[in-house]
CSV table of C-alpha atoms in Angstrom, one decimal:
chain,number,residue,atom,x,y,z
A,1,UNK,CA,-26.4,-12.6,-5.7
A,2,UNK,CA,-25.9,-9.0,-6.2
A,3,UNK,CA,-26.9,-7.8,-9.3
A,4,UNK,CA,-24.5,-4.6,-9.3
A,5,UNK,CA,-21.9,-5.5,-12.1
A,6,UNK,CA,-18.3,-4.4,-10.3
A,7,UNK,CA,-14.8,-3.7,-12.4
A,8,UNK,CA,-11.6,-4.3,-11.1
A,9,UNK,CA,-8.5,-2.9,-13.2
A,10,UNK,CA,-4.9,-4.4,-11.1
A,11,UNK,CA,-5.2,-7.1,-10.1
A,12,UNK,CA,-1.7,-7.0,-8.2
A,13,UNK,CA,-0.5,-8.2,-4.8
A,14,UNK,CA,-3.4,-6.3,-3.2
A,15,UNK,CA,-6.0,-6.0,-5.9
A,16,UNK,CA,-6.3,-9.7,-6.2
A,17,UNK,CA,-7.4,-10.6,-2.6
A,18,UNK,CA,-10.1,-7.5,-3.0
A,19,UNK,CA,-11.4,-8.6,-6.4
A,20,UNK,CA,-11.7,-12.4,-4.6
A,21,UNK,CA,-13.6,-11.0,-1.8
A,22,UNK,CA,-16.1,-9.6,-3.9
A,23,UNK,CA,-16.7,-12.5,-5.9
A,24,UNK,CA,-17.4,-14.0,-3.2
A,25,UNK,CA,-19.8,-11.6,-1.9
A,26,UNK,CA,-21.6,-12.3,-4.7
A,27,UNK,CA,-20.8,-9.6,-7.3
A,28,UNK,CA,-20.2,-10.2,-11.1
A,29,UNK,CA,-16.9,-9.1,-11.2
A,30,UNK,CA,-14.9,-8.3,-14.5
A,31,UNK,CA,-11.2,-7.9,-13.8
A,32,UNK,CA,-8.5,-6.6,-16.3
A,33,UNK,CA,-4.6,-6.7,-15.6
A,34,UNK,CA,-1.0,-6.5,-17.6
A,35,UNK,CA,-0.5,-10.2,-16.0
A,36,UNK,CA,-2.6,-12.7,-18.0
A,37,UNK,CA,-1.8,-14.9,-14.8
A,38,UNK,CA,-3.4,-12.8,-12.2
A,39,UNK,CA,-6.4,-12.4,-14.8
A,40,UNK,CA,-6.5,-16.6,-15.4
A,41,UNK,CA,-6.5,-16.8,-11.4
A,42,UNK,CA,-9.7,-14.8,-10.8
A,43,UNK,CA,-11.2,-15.9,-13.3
A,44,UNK,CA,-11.2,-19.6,-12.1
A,45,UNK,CA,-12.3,-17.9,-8.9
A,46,UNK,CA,-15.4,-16.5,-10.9
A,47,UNK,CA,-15.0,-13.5,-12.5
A,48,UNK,CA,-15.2,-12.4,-16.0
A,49,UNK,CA,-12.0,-11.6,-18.0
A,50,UNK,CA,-12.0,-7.8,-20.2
A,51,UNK,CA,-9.5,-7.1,-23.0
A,52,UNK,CA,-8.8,-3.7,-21.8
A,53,UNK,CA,-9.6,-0.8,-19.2
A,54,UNK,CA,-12.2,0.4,-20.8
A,55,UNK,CA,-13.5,-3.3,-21.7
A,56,UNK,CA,-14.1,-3.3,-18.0
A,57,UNK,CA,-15.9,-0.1,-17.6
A,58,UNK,CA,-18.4,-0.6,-20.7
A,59,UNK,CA,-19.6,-3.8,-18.7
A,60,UNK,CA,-19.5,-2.4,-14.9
A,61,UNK,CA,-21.3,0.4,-13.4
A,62,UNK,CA,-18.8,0.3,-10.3
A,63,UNK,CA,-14.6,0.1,-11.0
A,64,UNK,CA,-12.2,-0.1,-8.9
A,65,UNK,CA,-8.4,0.0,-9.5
A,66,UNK,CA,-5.2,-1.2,-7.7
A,67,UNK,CA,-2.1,0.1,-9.4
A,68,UNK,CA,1.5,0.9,-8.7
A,69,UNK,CA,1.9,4.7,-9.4
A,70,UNK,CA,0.2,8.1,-9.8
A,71,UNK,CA,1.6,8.0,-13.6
A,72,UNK,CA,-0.2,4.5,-14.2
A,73,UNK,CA,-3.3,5.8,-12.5
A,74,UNK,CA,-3.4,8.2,-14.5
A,75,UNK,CA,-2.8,6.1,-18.0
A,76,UNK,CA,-5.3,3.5,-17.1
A,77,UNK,CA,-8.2,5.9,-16.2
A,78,UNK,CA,-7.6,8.9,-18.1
A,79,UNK,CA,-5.4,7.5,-21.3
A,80,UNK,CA,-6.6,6.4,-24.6
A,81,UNK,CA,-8.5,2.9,-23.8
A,82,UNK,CA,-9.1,4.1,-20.1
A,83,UNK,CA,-11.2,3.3,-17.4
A,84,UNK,CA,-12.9,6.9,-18.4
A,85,UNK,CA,-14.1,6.1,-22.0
A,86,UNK,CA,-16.5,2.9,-20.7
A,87,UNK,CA,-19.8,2.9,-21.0
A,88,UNK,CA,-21.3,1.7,-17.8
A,89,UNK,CA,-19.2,3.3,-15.3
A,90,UNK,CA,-20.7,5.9,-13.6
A,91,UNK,CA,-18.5,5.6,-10.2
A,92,UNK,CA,-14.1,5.0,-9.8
A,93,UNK,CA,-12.9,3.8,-7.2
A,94,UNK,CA,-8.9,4.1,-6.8
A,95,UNK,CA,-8.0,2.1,-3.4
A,96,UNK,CA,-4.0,2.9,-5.0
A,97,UNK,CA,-1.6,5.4,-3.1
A,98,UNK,CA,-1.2,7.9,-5.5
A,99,UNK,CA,-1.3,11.0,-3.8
A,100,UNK,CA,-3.9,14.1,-3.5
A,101,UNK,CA,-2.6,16.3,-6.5
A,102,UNK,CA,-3.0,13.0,-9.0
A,103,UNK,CA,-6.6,12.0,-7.1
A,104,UNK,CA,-8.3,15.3,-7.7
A,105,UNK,CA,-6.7,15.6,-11.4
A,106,UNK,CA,-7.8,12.1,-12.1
A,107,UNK,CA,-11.9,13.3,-10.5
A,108,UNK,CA,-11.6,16.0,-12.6
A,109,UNK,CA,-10.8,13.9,-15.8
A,110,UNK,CA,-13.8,11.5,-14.6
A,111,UNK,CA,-16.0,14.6,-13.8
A,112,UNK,CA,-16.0,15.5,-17.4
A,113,UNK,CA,-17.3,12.2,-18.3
A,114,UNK,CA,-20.1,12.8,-15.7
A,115,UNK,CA,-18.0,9.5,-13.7
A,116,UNK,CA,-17.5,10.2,-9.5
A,117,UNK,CA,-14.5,9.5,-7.8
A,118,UNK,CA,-14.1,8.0,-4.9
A,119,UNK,CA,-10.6,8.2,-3.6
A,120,UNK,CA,-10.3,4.8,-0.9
A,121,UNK,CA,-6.6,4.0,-0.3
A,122,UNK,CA,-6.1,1.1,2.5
A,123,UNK,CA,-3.8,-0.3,4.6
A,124,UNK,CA,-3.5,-3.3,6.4
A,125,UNK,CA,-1.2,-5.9,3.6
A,126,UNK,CA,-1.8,-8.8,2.4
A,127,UNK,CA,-3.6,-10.0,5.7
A,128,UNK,CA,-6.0,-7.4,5.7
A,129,UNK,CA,-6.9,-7.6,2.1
A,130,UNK,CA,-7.6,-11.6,2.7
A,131,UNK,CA,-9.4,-11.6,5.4
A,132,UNK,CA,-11.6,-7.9,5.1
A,133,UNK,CA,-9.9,-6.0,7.8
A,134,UNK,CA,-8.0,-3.5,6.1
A,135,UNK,CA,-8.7,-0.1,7.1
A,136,UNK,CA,-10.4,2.0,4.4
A,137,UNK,CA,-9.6,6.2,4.0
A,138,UNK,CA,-12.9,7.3,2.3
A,139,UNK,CA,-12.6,10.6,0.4
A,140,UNK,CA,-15.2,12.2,-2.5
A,141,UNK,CA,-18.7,13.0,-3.2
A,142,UNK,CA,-21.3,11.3,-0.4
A,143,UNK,CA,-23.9,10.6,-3.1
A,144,UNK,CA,-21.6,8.2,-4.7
A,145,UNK,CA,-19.8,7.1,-1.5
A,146,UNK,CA,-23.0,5.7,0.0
A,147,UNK,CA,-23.6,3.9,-3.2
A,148,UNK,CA,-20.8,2.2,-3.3
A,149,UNK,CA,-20.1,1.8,0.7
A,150,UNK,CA,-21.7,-1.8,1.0
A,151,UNK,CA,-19.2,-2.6,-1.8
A,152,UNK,CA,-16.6,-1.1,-0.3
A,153,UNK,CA,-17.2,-2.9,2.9
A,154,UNK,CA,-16.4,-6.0,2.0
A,155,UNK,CA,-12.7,-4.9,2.5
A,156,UNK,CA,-12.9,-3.5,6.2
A,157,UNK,CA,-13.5,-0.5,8.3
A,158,UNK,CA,-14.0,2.5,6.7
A,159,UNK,CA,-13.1,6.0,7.7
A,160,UNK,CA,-14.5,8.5,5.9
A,161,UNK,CA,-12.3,11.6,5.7
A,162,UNK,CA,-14.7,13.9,3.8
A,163,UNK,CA,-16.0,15.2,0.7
A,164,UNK,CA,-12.7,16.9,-0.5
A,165,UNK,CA,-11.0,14.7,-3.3
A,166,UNK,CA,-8.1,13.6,-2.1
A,167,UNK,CA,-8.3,13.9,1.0
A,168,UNK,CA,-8.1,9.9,1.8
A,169,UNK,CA,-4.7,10.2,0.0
A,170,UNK,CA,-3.2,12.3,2.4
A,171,UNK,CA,-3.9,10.6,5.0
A,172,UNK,CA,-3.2,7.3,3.6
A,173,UNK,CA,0.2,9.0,2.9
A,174,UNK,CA,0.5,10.4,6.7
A,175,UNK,CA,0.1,6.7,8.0
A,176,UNK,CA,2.4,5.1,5.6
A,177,UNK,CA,5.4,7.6,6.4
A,178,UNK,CA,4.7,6.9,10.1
A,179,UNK,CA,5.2,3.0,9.3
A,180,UNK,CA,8.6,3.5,8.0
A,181,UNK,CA,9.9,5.8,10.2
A,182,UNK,CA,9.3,3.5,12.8
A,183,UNK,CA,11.0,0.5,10.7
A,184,UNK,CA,13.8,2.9,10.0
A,185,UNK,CA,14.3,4.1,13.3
A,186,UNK,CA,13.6,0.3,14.9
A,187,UNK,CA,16.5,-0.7,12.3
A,188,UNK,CA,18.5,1.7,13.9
A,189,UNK,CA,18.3,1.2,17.1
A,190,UNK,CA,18.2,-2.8,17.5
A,191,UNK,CA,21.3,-3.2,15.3
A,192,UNK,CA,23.2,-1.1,17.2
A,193,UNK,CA,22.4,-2.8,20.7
A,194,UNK,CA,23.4,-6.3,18.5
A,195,UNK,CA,26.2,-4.5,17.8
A,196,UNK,CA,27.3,-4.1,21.1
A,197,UNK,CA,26.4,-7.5,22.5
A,198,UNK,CA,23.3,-7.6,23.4
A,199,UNK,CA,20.6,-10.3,22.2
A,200,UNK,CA,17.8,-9.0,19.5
A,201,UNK,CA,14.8,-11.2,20.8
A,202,UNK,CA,15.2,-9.5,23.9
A,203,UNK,CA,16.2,-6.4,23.1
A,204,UNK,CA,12.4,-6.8,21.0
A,205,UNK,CA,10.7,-8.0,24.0
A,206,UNK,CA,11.8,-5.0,26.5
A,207,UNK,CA,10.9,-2.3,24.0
A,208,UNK,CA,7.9,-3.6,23.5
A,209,UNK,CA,7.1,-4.0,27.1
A,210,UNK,CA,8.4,-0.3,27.2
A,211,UNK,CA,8.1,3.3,25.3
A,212,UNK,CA,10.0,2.1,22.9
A,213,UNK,CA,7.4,0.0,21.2
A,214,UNK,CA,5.9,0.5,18.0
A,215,UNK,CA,4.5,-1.2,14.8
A,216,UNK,CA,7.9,-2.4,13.8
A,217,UNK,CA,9.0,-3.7,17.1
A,218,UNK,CA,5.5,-5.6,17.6
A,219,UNK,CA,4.3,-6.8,14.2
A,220,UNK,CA,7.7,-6.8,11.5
A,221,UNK,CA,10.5,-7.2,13.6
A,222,UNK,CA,9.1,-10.8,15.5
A,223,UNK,CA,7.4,-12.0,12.3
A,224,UNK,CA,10.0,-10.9,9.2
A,225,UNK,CA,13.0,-9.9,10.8
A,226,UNK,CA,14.2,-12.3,13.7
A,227,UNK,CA,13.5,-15.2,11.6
A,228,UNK,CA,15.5,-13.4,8.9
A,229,UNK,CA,12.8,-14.3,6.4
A,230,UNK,CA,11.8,-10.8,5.3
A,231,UNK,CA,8.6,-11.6,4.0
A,232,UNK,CA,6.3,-9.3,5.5
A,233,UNK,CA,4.4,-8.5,2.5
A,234,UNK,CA,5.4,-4.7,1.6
A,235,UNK,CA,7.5,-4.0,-1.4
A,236,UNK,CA,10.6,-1.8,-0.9
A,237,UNK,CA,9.6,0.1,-4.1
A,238,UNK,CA,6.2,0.8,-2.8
A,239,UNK,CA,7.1,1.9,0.4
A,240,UNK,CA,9.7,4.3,-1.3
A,241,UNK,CA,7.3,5.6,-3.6
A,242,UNK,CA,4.9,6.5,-1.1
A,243,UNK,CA,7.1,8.0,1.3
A,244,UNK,CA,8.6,10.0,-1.3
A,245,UNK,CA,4.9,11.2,-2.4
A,246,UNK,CA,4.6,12.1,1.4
A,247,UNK,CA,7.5,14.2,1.6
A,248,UNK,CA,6.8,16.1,-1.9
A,249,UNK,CA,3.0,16.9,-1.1
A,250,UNK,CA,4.4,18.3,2.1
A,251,UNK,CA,7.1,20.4,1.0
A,252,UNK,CA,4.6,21.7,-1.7
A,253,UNK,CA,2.2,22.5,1.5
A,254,UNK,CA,5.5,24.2,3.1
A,255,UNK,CA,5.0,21.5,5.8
A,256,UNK,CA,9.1,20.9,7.0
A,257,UNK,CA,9.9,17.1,6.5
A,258,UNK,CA,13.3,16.2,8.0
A,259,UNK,CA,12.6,12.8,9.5
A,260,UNK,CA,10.3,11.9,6.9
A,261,UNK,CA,13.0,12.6,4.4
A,262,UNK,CA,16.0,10.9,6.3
A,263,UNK,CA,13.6,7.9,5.7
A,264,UNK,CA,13.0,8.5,2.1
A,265,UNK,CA,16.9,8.9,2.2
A,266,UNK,CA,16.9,5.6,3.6
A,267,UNK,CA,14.9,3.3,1.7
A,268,UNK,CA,16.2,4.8,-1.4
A,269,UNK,CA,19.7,2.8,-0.8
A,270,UNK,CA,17.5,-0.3,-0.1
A,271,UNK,CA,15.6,-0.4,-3.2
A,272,UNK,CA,19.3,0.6,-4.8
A,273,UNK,CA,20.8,-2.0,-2.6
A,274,UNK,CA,18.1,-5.0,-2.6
A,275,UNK,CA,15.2,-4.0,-5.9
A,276,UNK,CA,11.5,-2.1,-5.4
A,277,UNK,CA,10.7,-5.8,-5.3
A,278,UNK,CA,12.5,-6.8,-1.7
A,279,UNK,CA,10.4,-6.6,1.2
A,280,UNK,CA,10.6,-3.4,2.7
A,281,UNK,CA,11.5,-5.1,6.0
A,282,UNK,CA,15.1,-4.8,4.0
A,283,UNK,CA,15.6,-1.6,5.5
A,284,UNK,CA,17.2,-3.6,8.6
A,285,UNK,CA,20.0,-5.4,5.7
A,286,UNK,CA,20.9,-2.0,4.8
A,287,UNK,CA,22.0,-0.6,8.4
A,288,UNK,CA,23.7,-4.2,9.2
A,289,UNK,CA,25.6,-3.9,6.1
A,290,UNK,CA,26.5,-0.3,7.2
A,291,UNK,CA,27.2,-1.8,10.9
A,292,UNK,CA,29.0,-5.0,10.0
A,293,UNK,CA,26.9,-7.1,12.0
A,294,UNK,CA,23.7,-9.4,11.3
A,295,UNK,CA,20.5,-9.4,13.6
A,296,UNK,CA,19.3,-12.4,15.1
A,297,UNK,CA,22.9,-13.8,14.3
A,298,UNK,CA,25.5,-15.3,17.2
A,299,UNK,CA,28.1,-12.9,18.3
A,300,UNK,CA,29.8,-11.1,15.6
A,301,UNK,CA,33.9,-11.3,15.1
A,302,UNK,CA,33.6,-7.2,15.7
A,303,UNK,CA,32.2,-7.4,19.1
A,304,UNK,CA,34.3,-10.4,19.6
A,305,UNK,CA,37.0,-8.5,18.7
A,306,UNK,CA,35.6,-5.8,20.7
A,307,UNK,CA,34.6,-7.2,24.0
């Protein structure tokens, strides 16, 4: 048993297969969330149960958060009752997607309170967070880095970007465009060859045996969208939110984002059409309902008609 005493504030979707993993490792781990569910389920896994944010930082010298938005991040850490007024935390760890602007005003709030940051969003889902292999973007002060690295590595590989705070985020931000593009643009281009006859399975298989071939044609189209289940794990609201944090941090750096925001475009009407809670695999409804025809389906009445 370790006896580092570990916080974990969101206990969410992702921040409950990270908190279990480190219970298991052997850490005392005090969790806090909105959900008195998620906070019952860990804590029949093992860990302890705070009142508050800053319940959870009087108690653990290590915290790590999992929440939704830069606005929240900001709330739980920084707000009254925050992560920032405890009294044993001396390092944050925000494995979120919030963006570079909110993760160096957040270290700079923490900073004051003599409290490193360590910016470490992953990615990887809800796979990767079960079974440790998510990838880990490392940004912030080495000191506190290499302390809380073998924590840290209980969740997967880590890449460590540099000592520049927020730096983690915009990568984390640069990989997460780049796997909705690809869903967009693999949306795109497979409903249109159902739409004209031709059969999605193996429209799927010759992409990915050719150029074509990406993370949506190889991993979300066989697994979520074929089947028509649409489970893949990866909320349209999230994907939405990060994609538009993408495209405003780069037209702030007066980096040009015309794909990235056609894509933004794009999964704006799903979360209109479907809710931020849909899978973000949705994307493919929205073109089909655009198209009038159903992947994965028997030949439509408008090819049909058409052939």
């Amino acid at each position: 048993m370790s006896t580092l005493k570990i916080g974990f504030v969101g206990i969410g979707k992702m921040g409950t297969p990270m908190a279990t993993r480190l219970i298991k490792a052997g850490y005392e781990v005090t969790v806090y969330d909105v959900d008195s569910k998620a906070v019952a389920e860990l804590t029949s896994a093992g860990a302890k149960a705070a009142a508050g944010a800053s319940d959870v930082a009087d108690v653990a010298e290590i915290v790590f958060a999992s929440l939704p938005s830069p606005l929240i991040l900001e709330k739980v850490v920084l707000g009254e009752g925050g992560i920032a007024e405890g009294k044993a935390v001396r390092i944050f760890v925000d494995v979120s997607t919030t963006g570079p602007r909110m993760a160096a005003k957040v270290a700079e709030g923490l900073s004051a309170r003599n409290v490193a940051m360590i910016d470490a969003p992953v990615s990887g889902g809800l796979k990767g967070a079960r079974n440790g292999t998510l990838a880990v973007m490392v940004s912030g002060p080495k000191p506190a880095f290499e302390t809380a690295r073998p924590v840290i590595e209980n969740f997967g590989r880590i890449f460590f970007m540099g000592e520049v705070q927020g730096s983690a985020q915009t990568m984390k931000l640069a990989n997460n465009l780049l796997a909705a593009a690809a869903l967009a643009i693999s949306s795109e281009a497979v409903v249109m060859g159902v739409k004209a006859g031709l059969d999605p399975k193996v429209m799927i298989d010759v992409i990915n045996a050719s150029s074509g071939r990406n993370s949506a044609t190889e991993d979300k189209f066989p697994k979520s969208v074929l089947p028509r289940t649409f489970d893949f794990g990866f909320a349209t609201g999230l994907s939405f939110k990060d994609v538009r944090l993408c495209v405003d941090e780069a037209e702030a750096m007066g980096v040009p984002m015309v794909v990235g925001s056609a894509v933004r475009q794009l999964l704006s009407v799903t979360n209109q059409l479907y809710g931020p809670d849909s899978d973000f695999t949705c994307m493919v409804k929205t073109v089909e309902t655009w198209a009038h025809v159903e992947v994965g389906s028997a030949q439509t009445p408008d090819v049909a008609k058409a052939s």
